[in-house]
Structures are given as structure tokens and as C-alpha cells.
């Protein structure tokens, strides 16, 4: 997935900054965020990187089919306003 993101010109800062700054709150379901926080407390900031890599690996096939950065950003988890989405 990382190679494909580079091919279409989407830098990690376009999606991962929000993930890291908000520790995935609003980007992942509540139960998954709690698991991320547990990992953060146990293993430090490296846990946030591992989660990002897991997301990219899991969504790799969909990312490979994307033709442009806008399509990829629709695939990747992103923050939703409170009260919207699962």
C-alpha cells in the first residue's frame, strides 16, 4: 500500500497526521480506539505507527485500485464530526 500511495503522490502527512494527533479518536470505532490507547500506554508511541501500518495493510487491496489521492482519502479512516457515523 505504501508504494501505491507514493505512486499516486499522497504523502503520509495527508492522512496519518490526523490519526496520530487524535490518537485515532473519531477515525476508528470506539472499541478499537481503546485497544490503540492500551497499546500506546504499554508500548509507547511506536504503537501508533504499528496501528497505521496495520490499517494500510488491511486496506491495501482497495488502495491498489485507487486512481488518485482523493479516492484513497475516501478509503482511509478519517475523523468524523461527533454524532456522525459509527
JSON list of N, CA and C in Angstrom, two decimals:
[
{"chain": "A", "resi": 1, "resn": "UNK", "atom": "N", "xyz": [0.83, -1.19, 0.00]},
{"chain": "A", "resi": 1, "resn": "UNK", "atom": "CA", "xyz": [0.00, 0.00, 0.00]},
{"chain": "A", "resi": 1, "resn": "UNK", "atom": "C", "xyz": [0.88, 1.26, 0.00]},
{"chain": "A", "resi": 2, "resn": "UNK", "atom": "N", "xyz": [1.97, 1.23, 0.75]},
{"chain": "A", "resi": 2, "resn": "UNK", "atom": "CA", "xyz": [2.84, 2.39, 0.83]},
{"chain": "A", "resi": 2, "resn": "UNK", "atom": "C", "xyz": [3.42, 2.77, -0.52]},
{"chain": "A", "resi": 3, "resn": "UNK", "atom": "N", "xyz": [3.79, 1.77, -1.30]},
{"chain": "A", "resi": 3, "resn": "UNK", "atom": "CA", "xyz": [4.34, 2.03, -2.63]},
{"chain": "A", "resi": 3, "resn": "UNK", "atom": "C", "xyz": [3.28, 2.69, -3.52]},
{"chain": "A", "resi": 4, "resn": "UNK", "atom": "N", "xyz": [2.05, 2.19, -3.46]},
{"chain": "A", "resi": 4, "resn": "UNK", "atom": "CA", "xyz": [0.97, 2.76, -4.27]},
{"chain": "A", "resi": 4, "resn": "UNK", "atom": "C", "xyz": [0.68, 4.20, -3.86]},
{"chain": "A", "resi": 5, "resn": "UNK", "atom": "N", "xyz": [0.72, 4.48, -2.58]},
{"chain": "A", "resi": 5, "resn": "UNK", "atom": "CA", "xyz": [0.49, 5.84, -2.11]},
{"chain": "A", "resi": 5, "resn": "UNK", "atom": "C", "xyz": [1.54, 6.79, -2.69]},
{"chain": "A", "resi": 6, "resn": "UNK", "atom": "N", "xyz": [2.78, 6.32, -2.75]},
{"chain": "A", "resi": 6, "resn": "UNK", "atom": "CA", "xyz": [3.84, 7.12, -3.34]},
{"chain": "A", "resi": 6, "resn": "UNK", "atom": "C", "xyz": [3.64, 7.32, -4.84]},
{"chain": "A", "resi": 7, "resn": "UNK", "atom": "N", "xyz": [3.17, 6.28, -5.51]},
{"chain": "A", "resi": 7, "resn": "UNK", "atom": "CA", "xyz": [2.94, 6.37, -6.96]},
{"chain": "A", "resi": 7, "resn": "UNK", "atom": "C", "xyz": [1.90, 7.42, -7.31]},
{"chain": "A", "resi": 8, "resn": "UNK", "atom": "N", "xyz": [0.85, 7.52, -6.51]},
{"chain": "A", "resi": 8, "resn": "UNK", "atom": "CA", "xyz": [-0.19, 8.50, -6.84]},
{"chain": "A", "resi": 8, "resn": "UNK", "atom": "C", "xyz": [0.05, 9.85, -6.17]},
{"chain": "A", "resi": 9, "resn": "UNK", "atom": "N", "xyz": [1.13, 9.96, -5.42]},
{"chain": "A", "resi": 9, "resn": "UNK", "atom": "CA", "xyz": [1.52, 11.25, -4.86]},
{"chain": "A", "resi": 9, "resn": "UNK", "atom": "C", "xyz": [0.79, 11.67, -3.59]},
{"chain": "A", "resi": 10, "resn": "UNK", "atom": "N", "xyz": [0.46, 10.69, -2.75]},
{"chain": "A", "resi": 10, "resn": "UNK", "atom": "CA", "xyz": [-0.22, 11.01, -1.50]},
{"chain": "A", "resi": 10, "resn": "UNK", "atom": "C", "xyz": [0.77, 10.82, -0.34]},
{"chain": "A", "resi": 11, "resn": "UNK", "atom": "N", "xyz": [1.26, 11.92, 0.25]},
{"chain": "A", "resi": 11, "resn": "UNK", "atom": "CA", "xyz": [2.20, 11.79, 1.36]},
{"chain": "A", "resi": 11, "resn": "UNK", "atom": "C", "xyz": [1.49, 11.33, 2.64]},
{"chain": "A", "resi": 12, "resn": "UNK", "atom": "N", "xyz": [2.23, 10.67, 3.49]},
{"chain": "A", "resi": 12, "resn": "UNK", "atom": "CA", "xyz": [1.66, 10.17, 4.76]},
{"chain": "A", "resi": 12, "resn": "UNK", "atom": "C", "xyz": [1.07, 11.30, 5.58]},
{"chain": "A", "resi": 13, "resn": "UNK", "atom": "N", "xyz": [1.63, 12.50, 5.47]},
{"chain": "A", "resi": 13, "resn": "UNK", "atom": "CA", "xyz": [1.11, 13.62, 6.25]},
{"chain": "A", "resi": 13, "resn": "UNK", "atom": "C", "xyz": [-0.33, 13.97, 5.89]},
{"chain": "A", "resi": 14, "resn": "UNK", "atom": "N", "xyz": [-0.78, 13.55, 4.72]},
{"chain": "A", "resi": 14, "resn": "UNK", "atom": "CA", "xyz": [-2.15, 13.85, 4.29]},
{"chain": "A", "resi": 14, "resn": "UNK", "atom": "C", "xyz": [-3.20, 13.05, 5.05]},
{"chain": "A", "resi": 15, "resn": "UNK", "atom": "N", "xyz": [-2.80, 11.94, 5.65]},
{"chain": "A", "resi": 15, "resn": "UNK", "atom": "CA", "xyz": [-3.76, 11.12, 6.38]},
{"chain": "A", "resi": 15, "resn": "UNK", "atom": "C", "xyz": [-3.29, 10.75, 7.78]},
{"chain": "A", "resi": 16, "resn": "UNK", "atom": "N", "xyz": [-2.02, 10.47, 7.96]},
{"chain": "A", "resi": 16, "resn": "UNK", "atom": "CA", "xyz": [-1.54, 9.95, 9.24]},
{"chain": "A", "resi": 16, "resn": "UNK", "atom": "C", "xyz": [-1.41, 11.01, 10.32]},
{"chain": "A", "resi": 17, "resn": "UNK", "atom": "N", "xyz": [-1.21, 12.25, 9.97]},
{"chain": "A", "resi": 17, "resn": "UNK", "atom": "CA", "xyz": [-1.08, 13.30, 10.97]},
{"chain": "A", "resi": 17, "resn": "UNK", "atom": "C", "xyz": [-2.32, 13.34, 11.85]},
{"chain": "A", "resi": 18, "resn": "UNK", "atom": "N", "xyz": [-3.49, 13.29, 11.24]},
{"chain": "A", "resi": 18, "resn": "UNK", "atom": "CA", "xyz": [-4.74, 13.31, 11.99]},
{"chain": "A", "resi": 18, "resn": "UNK", "atom": "C", "xyz": [-4.84, 12.07, 12.88]},
{"chain": "A", "resi": 19, "resn": "UNK", "atom": "N", "xyz": [-4.46, 10.93, 12.35]},
{"chain": "A", "resi": 19, "resn": "UNK", "atom": "CA", "xyz": [-4.52, 9.70, 13.15]},
{"chain": "A", "resi": 19, "resn": "UNK", "atom": "C", "xyz": [-3.68, 9.85, 14.41]},
{"chain": "A", "resi": 20, "resn": "UNK", "atom": "N", "xyz": [-2.45, 10.33, 14.24]},
{"chain": "A", "resi": 20, "resn": "UNK", "atom": "CA", "xyz": [-1.52, 10.40, 15.37]},
{"chain": "A", "resi": 20, "resn": "UNK", "atom": "C", "xyz": [-1.90, 11.51, 16.36]},
{"chain": "A", "resi": 21, "resn": "UNK", "atom": "N", "xyz": [-2.28, 12.67, 15.85]},
{"chain": "A", "resi": 21, "resn": "UNK", "atom": "CA", "xyz": [-2.61, 13.80, 16.73]},
{"chain": "A", "resi": 21, "resn": "UNK", "atom": "C", "xyz": [-3.84, 13.52, 17.59]},
{"chain": "A", "resi": 22, "resn": "UNK", "atom": "N", "xyz": [-4.79, 12.78, 17.03]},
{"chain": "A", "resi": 22, "resn": "UNK", "atom": "CA", "xyz": [-6.04, 12.48, 17.76]},
{"chain": "A", "resi": 22, "resn": "UNK", "atom": "C", "xyz": [-6.02, 11.07, 18.35]},
{"chain": "A", "resi": 23, "resn": "UNK", "atom": "N", "xyz": [-4.89, 10.42, 18.28]},
{"chain": "A", "resi": 23, "resn": "UNK", "atom": "CA", "xyz": [-4.74, 9.02, 18.71]},
{"chain": "A", "resi": 23, "resn": "UNK", "atom": "C", "xyz": [-5.92, 8.17, 18.24]},
{"chain": "A", "resi": 24, "resn": "UNK", "atom": "N", "xyz": [-6.31, 8.40, 16.98]},
{"chain": "A", "resi": 24, "resn": "UNK", "atom": "CA", "xyz": [-7.34, 7.63, 16.27]},
{"chain": "A", "resi": 24, "resn": "UNK", "atom": "C", "xyz": [-8.77, 7.89, 16.74]},
{"chain": "A", "resi": 25, "resn": "UNK", "atom": "N", "xyz": [-8.97, 8.82, 17.66]},
{"chain": "A", "resi": 25, "resn": "UNK", "atom": "CA", "xyz": [-10.33, 9.15, 18.11]},
{"chain": "A", "resi": 25, "resn": "UNK", "atom": "C", "xyz": [-11.09, 9.74, 16.93]},
{"chain": "A", "resi": 26, "resn": "UNK", "atom": "N", "xyz": [-12.27, 9.23, 16.69]},
{"chain": "A", "resi": 26, "resn": "UNK", "atom": "CA", "xyz": [-13.09, 9.68, 15.58]},
{"chain": "A", "resi": 26, "resn": "UNK", "atom": "C", "xyz": [-12.75, 9.04, 14.26]},
{"chain": "A", "resi": 27, "resn": "UNK", "atom": "N", "xyz": [-11.60, 8.37, 14.19]},
{"chain": "A", "resi": 27, "resn": "UNK", "atom": "CA", "xyz": [-11.19, 7.71, 12.95]},
{"chain": "A", "resi": 27, "resn": "UNK", "atom": "C", "xyz": [-11.48, 6.22, 12.98]},
{"chain": "A", "resi": 28, "resn": "UNK", "atom": "N", "xyz": [-11.51, 5.66, 14.16]},
{"chain": "A", "resi": 28, "resn": "UNK", "atom": "CA", "xyz": [-11.79, 4.24, 14.34]},
{"chain": "A", "resi": 28, "resn": "UNK", "atom": "C", "xyz": [-12.96, 4.08, 15.30]},
{"chain": "A", "resi": 29, "resn": "UNK", "atom": "N", "xyz": [-13.61, 2.92, 15.26]},
{"chain": "A", "resi": 29, "resn": "UNK", "atom": "CA", "xyz": [-14.68, 2.68, 16.24]},
{"chain": "A", "resi": 29, "resn": "UNK", "atom": "C", "xyz": [-14.14, 2.78, 17.68]},
{"chain": "A", "resi": 30, "resn": "UNK", "atom": "N", "xyz": [-15.02, 3.17, 18.59]},
{"chain": "A", "resi": 30, "resn": "UNK", "atom": "CA", "xyz": [-14.65, 3.39, 19.99]},
{"chain": "A", "resi": 30, "resn": "UNK", "atom": "C", "xyz": [-13.87, 2.21, 20.59]},
{"chain": "A", "resi": 31, "resn": "UNK", "atom": "N", "xyz": [-14.35, 1.00, 20.36]},
{"chain": "A", "resi": 31, "resn": "UNK", "atom": "CA", "xyz": [-13.70, -0.18, 20.94]},
{"chain": "A", "resi": 31, "resn": "UNK", "atom": "C", "xyz": [-12.27, -0.33, 20.42]},
{"chain": "A", "resi": 32, "resn": "UNK", "atom": "N", "xyz": [-12.05, -0.02, 19.15]},
{"chain": "A", "resi": 32, "resn": "UNK", "atom": "CA", "xyz": [-10.71, -0.11, 18.58]},
{"chain": "A", "resi": 32, "resn": "UNK", "atom": "C", "xyz": [-9.81, 0.99, 19.13]},
{"chain": "A", "resi": 33, "resn": "UNK", "atom": "N", "xyz": [-10.37, 2.16, 19.35]},
{"chain": "A", "resi": 33, "resn": "UNK", "atom": "CA", "xyz": [-9.58, 3.26, 19.93]},
{"chain": "A", "resi": 33, "resn": "UNK", "atom": "C", "xyz": [-9.07, 2.87, 21.31]},
{"chain": "A", "resi": 34, "resn": "UNK", "atom": "N", "xyz": [-9.90, 2.21, 22.09]},
{"chain": "A", "resi": 34, "resn": "UNK", "atom": "CA", "xyz": [-9.46, 1.78, 23.43]},
{"chain": "A", "resi": 34, "resn": "UNK", "atom": "C", "xyz": [-8.30, 0.80, 23.34]},
{"chain": "A", "resi": 35, "resn": "UNK", "atom": "N", "xyz": [-8.33, -0.08, 22.35]},
{"chain": "A", "resi": 35, "resn": "UNK", "atom": "CA", "xyz": [-7.22, -1.02, 22.15]},
{"chain": "A", "resi": 35, "resn": "UNK", "atom": "C", "xyz": [-5.96, -0.25, 21.75]},
{"chain": "A", "resi": 36, "resn": "UNK", "atom": "N", "xyz": [-6.11, 0.75, 20.88]},
{"chain": "A", "resi": 36, "resn": "UNK", "atom": "CA", "xyz": [-4.97, 1.58, 20.48]},
{"chain": "A", "resi": 36, "resn": "UNK", "atom": "C", "xyz": [-4.39, 2.28, 21.71]},
{"chain": "A", "resi": 37, "resn": "UNK", "atom": "N", "xyz": [-5.24, 2.85, 22.55]},
{"chain": "A", "resi": 37, "resn": "UNK", "atom": "CA", "xyz": [-4.76, 3.53, 23.75]},
{"chain": "A", "resi": 37, "resn": "UNK", "atom": "C", "xyz": [-4.04, 2.57, 24.69]},
{"chain": "A", "resi": 38, "resn": "UNK", "atom": "N", "xyz": [-4.56, 1.38, 24.82]},
{"chain": "A", "resi": 38, "resn": "UNK", "atom": "CA", "xyz": [-3.90, 0.37, 25.65]},
{"chain": "A", "resi": 38, "resn": "UNK", "atom": "C", "xyz": [-2.49, 0.12, 25.11]},
{"chain": "A", "resi": 39, "resn": "UNK", "atom": "N", "xyz": [-2.39, -0.05, 23.80]},
{"chain": "A", "resi": 39, "resn": "UNK", "atom": "CA", "xyz": [-1.08, -0.25, 23.17]},
{"chain": "A", "resi": 39, "resn": "UNK", "atom": "C", "xyz": [-0.16, 0.94, 23.38]},
{"chain": "A", "resi": 40, "resn": "UNK", "atom": "N", "xyz": [-0.72, 2.14, 23.29]},
{"chain": "A", "resi": 40, "resn": "UNK", "atom": "CA", "xyz": [0.08, 3.35, 23.50]},
{"chain": "A", "resi": 40, "resn": "UNK", "atom": "C", "xyz": [0.63, 3.41, 24.92]},
{"chain": "A", "resi": 41, "resn": "UNK", "atom": "N", "xyz": [-0.20, 3.08, 25.90]},
{"chain": "A", "resi": 41, "resn": "UNK", "atom": "CA", "xyz": [0.25, 3.10, 27.29]},
{"chain": "A", "resi": 41, "resn": "UNK", "atom": "C", "xyz": [1.26, 2.00, 27.58]},
{"chain": "A", "resi": 42, "resn": "UNK", "atom": "N", "xyz": [1.10, 0.85, 26.95]},
{"chain": "A", "resi": 42, "resn": "UNK", "atom": "CA", "xyz": [2.01, -0.27, 27.21]},
{"chain": "A", "resi": 42, "resn": "UNK", "atom": "C", "xyz": [3.32, -0.16, 26.44]},
{"chain": "A", "resi": 43, "resn": "UNK", "atom": "N", "xyz": [3.25, 0.32, 25.19]},
{"chain": "A", "resi": 43, "resn": "UNK", "atom": "CA", "xyz": [4.41, 0.24, 24.30]},
{"chain": "A", "resi": 43, "resn": "UNK", "atom": "C", "xyz": [4.91, 1.59, 23.81]},
{"chain": "A", "resi": 44, "resn": "UNK", "atom": "N", "xyz": [4.22, 2.66, 24.19]},
{"chain": "A", "resi": 44, "resn": "UNK", "atom": "CA", "xyz": [4.67, 3.98, 23.77]},
{"chain": "A", "resi": 44, "resn": "UNK", "atom": "C", "xyz": [4.21, 4.34, 22.37]},
{"chain": "A", "resi": 45, "resn": "UNK", "atom": "N", "xyz": [4.73, 5.45, 21.84]},
{"chain": "A", "resi": 45, "resn": "UNK", "atom": "CA", "xyz": [4.29, 5.98, 20.55]},
{"chain": "A", "resi": 45, "resn": "UNK", "atom": "C", "xyz": [4.46, 5.01, 19.37]},
{"chain": "A", "resi": 46, "resn": "UNK", "atom": "N", "xyz": [5.36, 4.06, 19.49]},
{"chain": "A", "resi": 46, "resn": "UNK", "atom": "CA", "xyz": [5.55, 3.09, 18.40]},
{"chain": "A", "resi": 46, "resn": "UNK", "atom": "C", "xyz": [4.25, 2.33, 18.12]},
{"chain": "A", "resi": 47, "resn": "UNK", "atom": "N", "xyz": [3.39, 2.21, 19.12]},
{"chain": "A", "resi": 47, "resn": "UNK", "atom": "CA", "xyz": [2.11, 1.52, 18.92]},
{"chain": "A", "resi": 47, "resn": "UNK", "atom": "C", "xyz": [1.25, 2.26, 17.90]},
{"chain": "A", "resi": 48, "resn": "UNK", "atom": "N", "xyz": [1.33, 3.59, 17.87]},
{"chain": "A", "resi": 48, "resn": "UNK", "atom": "CA", "xyz": [0.55, 4.35, 16.90]},
{"chain": "A", "resi": 48, "resn": "UNK", "atom": "C", "xyz": [1.01, 4.07, 15.47]},
{"chain": "A", "resi": 49, "resn": "UNK", "atom": "N", "xyz": [2.30, 3.91, 15.30]},
{"chain": "A", "resi": 49, "resn": "UNK", "atom": "CA", "xyz": [2.86, 3.58, 13.98]},
{"chain": "A", "resi": 49, "resn": "UNK", "atom": "C", "xyz": [2.40, 2.19, 13.57]},
{"chain": "A", "resi": 50, "resn": "UNK", "atom": "N", "xyz": [2.44, 1.24, 14.50]},
{"chain": "A", "resi": 50, "resn": "UNK", "atom": "CA", "xyz": [2.01, -0.13, 14.19]},
{"chain": "A", "resi": 50, "resn": "UNK", "atom": "C", "xyz": [0.55, -0.16, 13.76]},
{"chain": "A", "resi": 51, "resn": "UNK", "atom": "N", "xyz": [-0.29, 0.64, 14.40]},
{"chain": "A", "resi": 51, "resn": "UNK", "atom": "CA", "xyz": [-1.71, 0.70, 14.02]},
{"chain": "A", "resi": 51, "resn": "UNK", "atom": "C", "xyz": [-1.83, 1.26, 12.60]},
{"chain": "A", "resi": 52, "resn": "UNK", "atom": "N", "xyz": [-1.10, 2.31, 12.29]},
{"chain": "A", "resi": 52, "resn": "UNK", "atom": "CA", "xyz": [-1.14, 2.90, 10.95]},
{"chain": "A", "resi": 52, "resn": "UNK", "atom": "C", "xyz": [-0.72, 1.86, 9.90]},
{"chain": "A", "resi": 53, "resn": "UNK", "atom": "N", "xyz": [0.33, 1.12, 10.18]},
{"chain": "A", "resi": 53, "resn": "UNK", "atom": "CA", "xyz": [0.79, 0.09, 9.24]},
{"chain": "A", "resi": 53, "resn": "UNK", "atom": "C", "xyz": [-0.26, -1.00, 9.07]},
{"chain": "A", "resi": 54, "resn": "UNK", "atom": "N", "xyz": [-0.91, -1.37, 10.15]},
{"chain": "A", "resi": 54, "resn": "UNK", "atom": "CA", "xyz": [-1.97, -2.38, 10.08]},
{"chain": "A", "resi": 54, "resn": "UNK", "atom": "C", "xyz": [-3.13, -1.88, 9.21]},
{"chain": "A", "resi": 55, "resn": "UNK", "atom": "N", "xyz": [-3.53, -0.63, 9.40]},
{"chain": "A", "resi": 55, "resn": "UNK", "atom": "CA", "xyz": [-4.62, -0.06, 8.59]},
{"chain": "A", "resi": 55, "resn": "UNK", "atom": "C", "xyz": [-4.24, -0.09, 7.11]},
{"chain": "A", "resi": 56, "resn": "UNK", "atom": "N", "xyz": [-3.04, 0.34, 6.80]},
{"chain": "A", "resi": 56, "resn": "UNK", "atom": "CA", "xyz": [-2.60, 0.38, 5.40]},
{"chain": "A", "resi": 56, "resn": "UNK", "atom": "C", "xyz": [-2.53, -1.03, 4.81]},
{"chain": "A", "resi": 57, "resn": "UNK", "atom": "N", "xyz": [-2.06, -1.99, 5.60]},
{"chain": "A", "resi": 57, "resn": "UNK", "atom": "CA", "xyz": [-2.00, -3.37, 5.14]},
{"chain": "A", "resi": 57, "resn": "UNK", "atom": "C", "xyz": [-3.41, -3.92, 4.88]},
{"chain": "A", "resi": 58, "resn": "UNK", "atom": "N", "xyz": [-4.31, -3.68, 5.82]},
{"chain": "A", "resi": 58, "resn": "UNK", "atom": "CA", "xyz": [-5.68, -4.18, 5.72]},
{"chain": "A", "resi": 58, "resn": "UNK", "atom": "C", "xyz": [-6.40, -3.57, 4.52]},
{"chain": "A", "resi": 59, "resn": "UNK", "atom": "N", "xyz": [-6.15, -2.31, 4.24]},
{"chain": "A", "resi": 59, "resn": "UNK", "atom": "CA", "xyz": [-6.82, -1.62, 3.13]},
{"chain": "A", "resi": 59, "resn": "UNK", "atom": "C", "xyz": [-6.01, -1.64, 1.84]},
{"chain": "A", "resi": 60, "resn": "UNK", "atom": "N", "xyz": [-4.91, -2.36, 1.83]},
{"chain": "A", "resi": 60, "resn": "UNK", "atom": "CA", "xyz": [-4.02, -2.43, 0.67]},
{"chain": "A", "resi": 60, "resn": "UNK", "atom": "C", "xyz": [-4.71, -2.73, -0.64]},
{"chain": "A", "resi": 61, "resn": "UNK", "atom": "N", "xyz": [-5.56, -3.77, -0.71]},
{"chain": "A", "resi": 61, "resn": "UNK", "atom": "CA", "xyz": [-6.22, -4.06, -1.99]},
{"chain": "A", "resi": 61, "resn": "UNK", "atom": "C", "xyz": [-7.09, -2.90, -2.51]},
{"chain": "A", "resi": 62, "resn": "UNK", "atom": "N", "xyz": [-7.81, -2.25, -1.63]},
{"chain": "A", "resi": 62, "resn": "UNK", "atom": "CA", "xyz": [-8.63, -1.11, -2.05]},
{"chain": "A", "resi": 62, "resn": "UNK", "atom": "C", "xyz": [-7.76, 0.07, -2.48]},
{"chain": "A", "resi": 63, "resn": "UNK", "atom": "N", "xyz": [-6.66, 0.28, -1.77]},
{"chain": "A", "resi": 63, "resn": "UNK", "atom": "CA", "xyz": [-5.74, 1.36, -2.12]},
{"chain": "A", "resi": 63, "resn": "UNK", "atom": "C", "xyz": [-5.12, 1.09, -3.49]},
{"chain": "A", "resi": 64, "resn": "UNK", "atom": "N", "xyz": [-4.80, -0.16, -3.76]},
{"chain": "A", "resi": 64, "resn": "UNK", "atom": "CA", "xyz": [-4.19, -0.53, -5.05]},
{"chain": "A", "resi": 64, "resn": "UNK", "atom": "C", "xyz": [-5.12, -0.22, -6.22]},
{"chain": "A", "resi": 65, "resn": "UNK", "atom": "N", "xyz": [-6.42, -0.27, -6.00]},
{"chain": "A", "resi": 65, "resn": "UNK", "atom": "CA", "xyz": [-7.39, 0.01, -7.07]},
{"chain": "A", "resi": 65, "resn": "UNK", "atom": "C", "xyz": [-7.66, 1.50, -7.26]},
{"chain": "A", "resi": 66, "resn": "UNK", "atom": "N", "xyz": [-7.23, 2.32, -6.32]},
{"chain": "A", "resi": 66, "resn": "UNK", "atom": "CA", "xyz": [-7.49, 3.76, -6.40]},
{"chain": "A", "resi": 66, "resn": "UNK", "atom": "C", "xyz": [-6.64, 4.40, -7.49]},
{"chain": "A", "resi": 67, "resn": "UNK", "atom": "N", "xyz": [-7.23, 5.39, -8.16]},
{"chain": "A", "resi": 67, "resn": "UNK", "atom": "CA", "xyz": [-6.55, 6.06, -9.27]},
{"chain": "A", "resi": 67, "resn": "UNK", "atom": "C", "xyz": [-5.95, 7.41, -8.89]},
{"chain": "A", "resi": 68, "resn": "UNK", "atom": "N", "xyz": [-6.39, 7.97, -7.75]},
{"chain": "A", "resi": 68, "resn": "UNK", "atom": "CA", "xyz": [-5.88, 9.30, -7.39]},
{"chain": "A", "resi": 68, "resn": "UNK", "atom": "C", "xyz": [-5.96, 9.48, -5.88]},
{"chain": "A", "resi": 69, "resn": "UNK", "atom": "N", "xyz": [-5.30, 10.52, -5.37]},
{"chain": "A", "resi": 69, "resn": "UNK", "atom": "CA", "xyz": [-5.29, 10.74, -3.92]},
{"chain": "A", "resi": 69, "resn": "UNK", "atom": "C", "xyz": [-6.67, 10.90, -3.30]},
{"chain": "A", "resi": 70, "resn": "UNK", "atom": "N", "xyz": [-7.59, 11.55, -4.00]},
{"chain": "A", "resi": 70, "resn": "UNK", "atom": "CA", "xyz": [-8.93, 11.76, -3.45]},
{"chain": "A", "resi": 70, "resn": "UNK", "atom": "C", "xyz": [-9.63, 10.43, -3.20]},
{"chain": "A", "resi": 71, "resn": "UNK", "atom": "N", "xyz": [-9.46, 9.47, -4.10]},
{"chain": "A", "resi": 71, "resn": "UNK", "atom": "CA", "xyz": [-10.06, 8.15, -3.91]},
{"chain": "A", "resi": 71, "resn": "UNK", "atom": "C", "xyz": [-9.47, 7.45, -2.68]},
{"chain": "A", "resi": 72, "resn": "UNK", "atom": "N", "xyz": [-8.17, 7.57, -2.50]},
{"chain": "A", "resi": 72, "resn": "UNK", "atom": "CA", "xyz": [-7.51, 6.94, -1.35]},
{"chain": "A", "resi": 72, "resn": "UNK", "atom": "C", "xyz": [-8.03, 7.56, -0.06]},
{"chain": "A", "resi": 73, "resn": "UNK", "atom": "N", "xyz": [-8.16, 8.87, -0.04]},
{"chain": "A", "resi": 73, "resn": "UNK", "atom": "CA", "xyz": [-8.63, 9.54, 1.18]},
{"chain": "A", "resi": 73, "resn": "UNK", "atom": "C", "xyz": [-10.05, 9.13, 1.53]},
{"chain": "A", "resi": 74, "resn": "UNK", "atom": "N", "xyz": [-10.84, 8.73, 0.55]},
{"chain": "A", "resi": 74, "resn": "UNK", "atom": "CA", "xyz": [-12.18, 8.23, 0.83]},
{"chain": "A", "resi": 74, "resn": "UNK", "atom": "C", "xyz": [-12.14, 6.82, 1.43]},
{"chain": "A", "resi": 75, "resn": "UNK", "atom": "N", "xyz": [-11.09, 6.09, 1.15]},
{"chain": "A", "resi": 75, "resn": "UNK", "atom": "CA", "xyz": [-10.93, 4.71, 1.64]},
{"chain": "A", "resi": 75, "resn": "UNK", "atom": "C", "xyz": [-10.39, 4.70, 3.07]},
{"chain": "A", "resi": 76, "resn": "UNK", "atom": "N", "xyz": [-9.44, 5.58, 3.35]},
{"chain": "A", "resi": 76, "resn": "UNK", "atom": "CA", "xyz": [-8.76, 5.58, 4.65]},
{"chain": "A", "resi": 76, "resn": "UNK", "atom": "C", "xyz": [-9.66, 6.12, 5.75]},
{"chain": "A", "resi": 77, "resn": "UNK", "atom": "N", "xyz": [-9.51, 5.60, 6.99]},
{"chain": "A", "resi": 77, "resn": "UNK", "atom": "CA", "xyz": [-10.29, 6.15, 8.11]},
{"chain": "A", "resi": 77, "resn": "UNK", "atom": "C", "xyz": [-9.94, 7.61, 8.32]},
{"chain": "A", "resi": 78, "resn": "UNK", "atom": "N", "xyz": [-10.96, 8.40, 8.58]},
{"chain": "A", "resi": 78, "resn": "UNK", "atom": "CA", "xyz": [-10.72, 9.82, 8.86]},
{"chain": "A", "resi": 78, "resn": "UNK", "atom": "C", "xyz": [-11.70, 10.27, 9.93]},
{"chain": "A", "resi": 79, "resn": "UNK", "atom": "N", "xyz": [-11.38, 11.36, 10.54]},
{"chain": "A", "resi": 79, "resn": "UNK", "atom": "CA", "xyz": [-12.21, 11.87, 11.62]},
{"chain": "A", "resi": 79, "resn": "UNK", "atom": "C", "xyz": [-13.57, 12.30, 11.09]},
{"chain": "A", "resi": 80, "resn": "UNK", "atom": "N", "xyz": [-14.59, 11.97, 11.86]},
{"chain": "A", "resi": 80, "resn": "UNK", "atom": "CA", "xyz": [-15.96, 12.35, 11.53]},
{"chain": "A", "resi": 80, "resn": "UNK", "atom": "C", "xyz": [-16.45, 13.29, 12.62]},
{"chain": "A", "resi": 81, "resn": "UNK", "atom": "N", "xyz": [-17.30, 14.24, 12.25]},
{"chain": "A", "resi": 81, "resn": "UNK", "atom": "CA", "xyz": [-17.87, 15.11, 13.30]},
{"chain": "A", "resi": 81, "resn": "UNK", "atom": "C", "xyz": [-18.63, 14.27, 14.33]},
{"chain": "A", "resi": 82, "resn": "UNK", "atom": "N", "xyz": [-18.64, 14.72, 15.55]},
{"chain": "A", "resi": 82, "resn": "UNK", "atom": "CA", "xyz": [-19.36, 13.99, 16.60]},
{"chain": "A", "resi": 82, "resn": "UNK", "atom": "C", "xyz": [-20.82, 13.80, 16.18]},
{"chain": "A", "resi": 83, "resn": "UNK", "atom": "N", "xyz": [-21.33, 12.61, 16.44]},
{"chain": "A", "resi": 83, "resn": "UNK", "atom": "CA", "xyz": [-22.72, 12.30, 16.12]},
{"chain": "A", "resi": 83, "resn": "UNK", "atom": "C", "xyz": [-22.93, 11.81, 14.71]},
{"chain": "A", "resi": 84, "resn": "UNK", "atom": "N", "xyz": [-21.85, 11.66, 13.92]},
{"chain": "A", "resi": 84, "resn": "UNK", "atom": "CA", "xyz": [-21.96, 11.19, 12.55]},
{"chain": "A", "resi": 84, "resn": "UNK", "atom": "C", "xyz": [-21.18, 9.89, 12.40]},
{"chain": "A", "resi": 85, "resn": "UNK", "atom": "N", "xyz": [-21.76, 8.91, 11.80]},
{"chain": "A", "resi": 85, "resn": "UNK", "atom": "CA", "xyz": [-21.07, 7.67, 11.51]},
{"chain": "A", "resi": 85, "resn": "UNK", "atom": "C", "xyz": [-20.97, 6.78, 12.73]},
{"chain": "A", "resi": 86, "resn": "UNK", "atom": "N", "xyz": [-20.48, 5.57, 12.51]},
{"chain": "A", "resi": 86, "resn": "UNK", "atom": "CA", "xyz": [-20.38, 4.58, 13.62]},
{"chain": "A", "resi": 86, "resn": "UNK", "atom": "C", "xyz": [-19.30, 4.91, 14.60]}
]
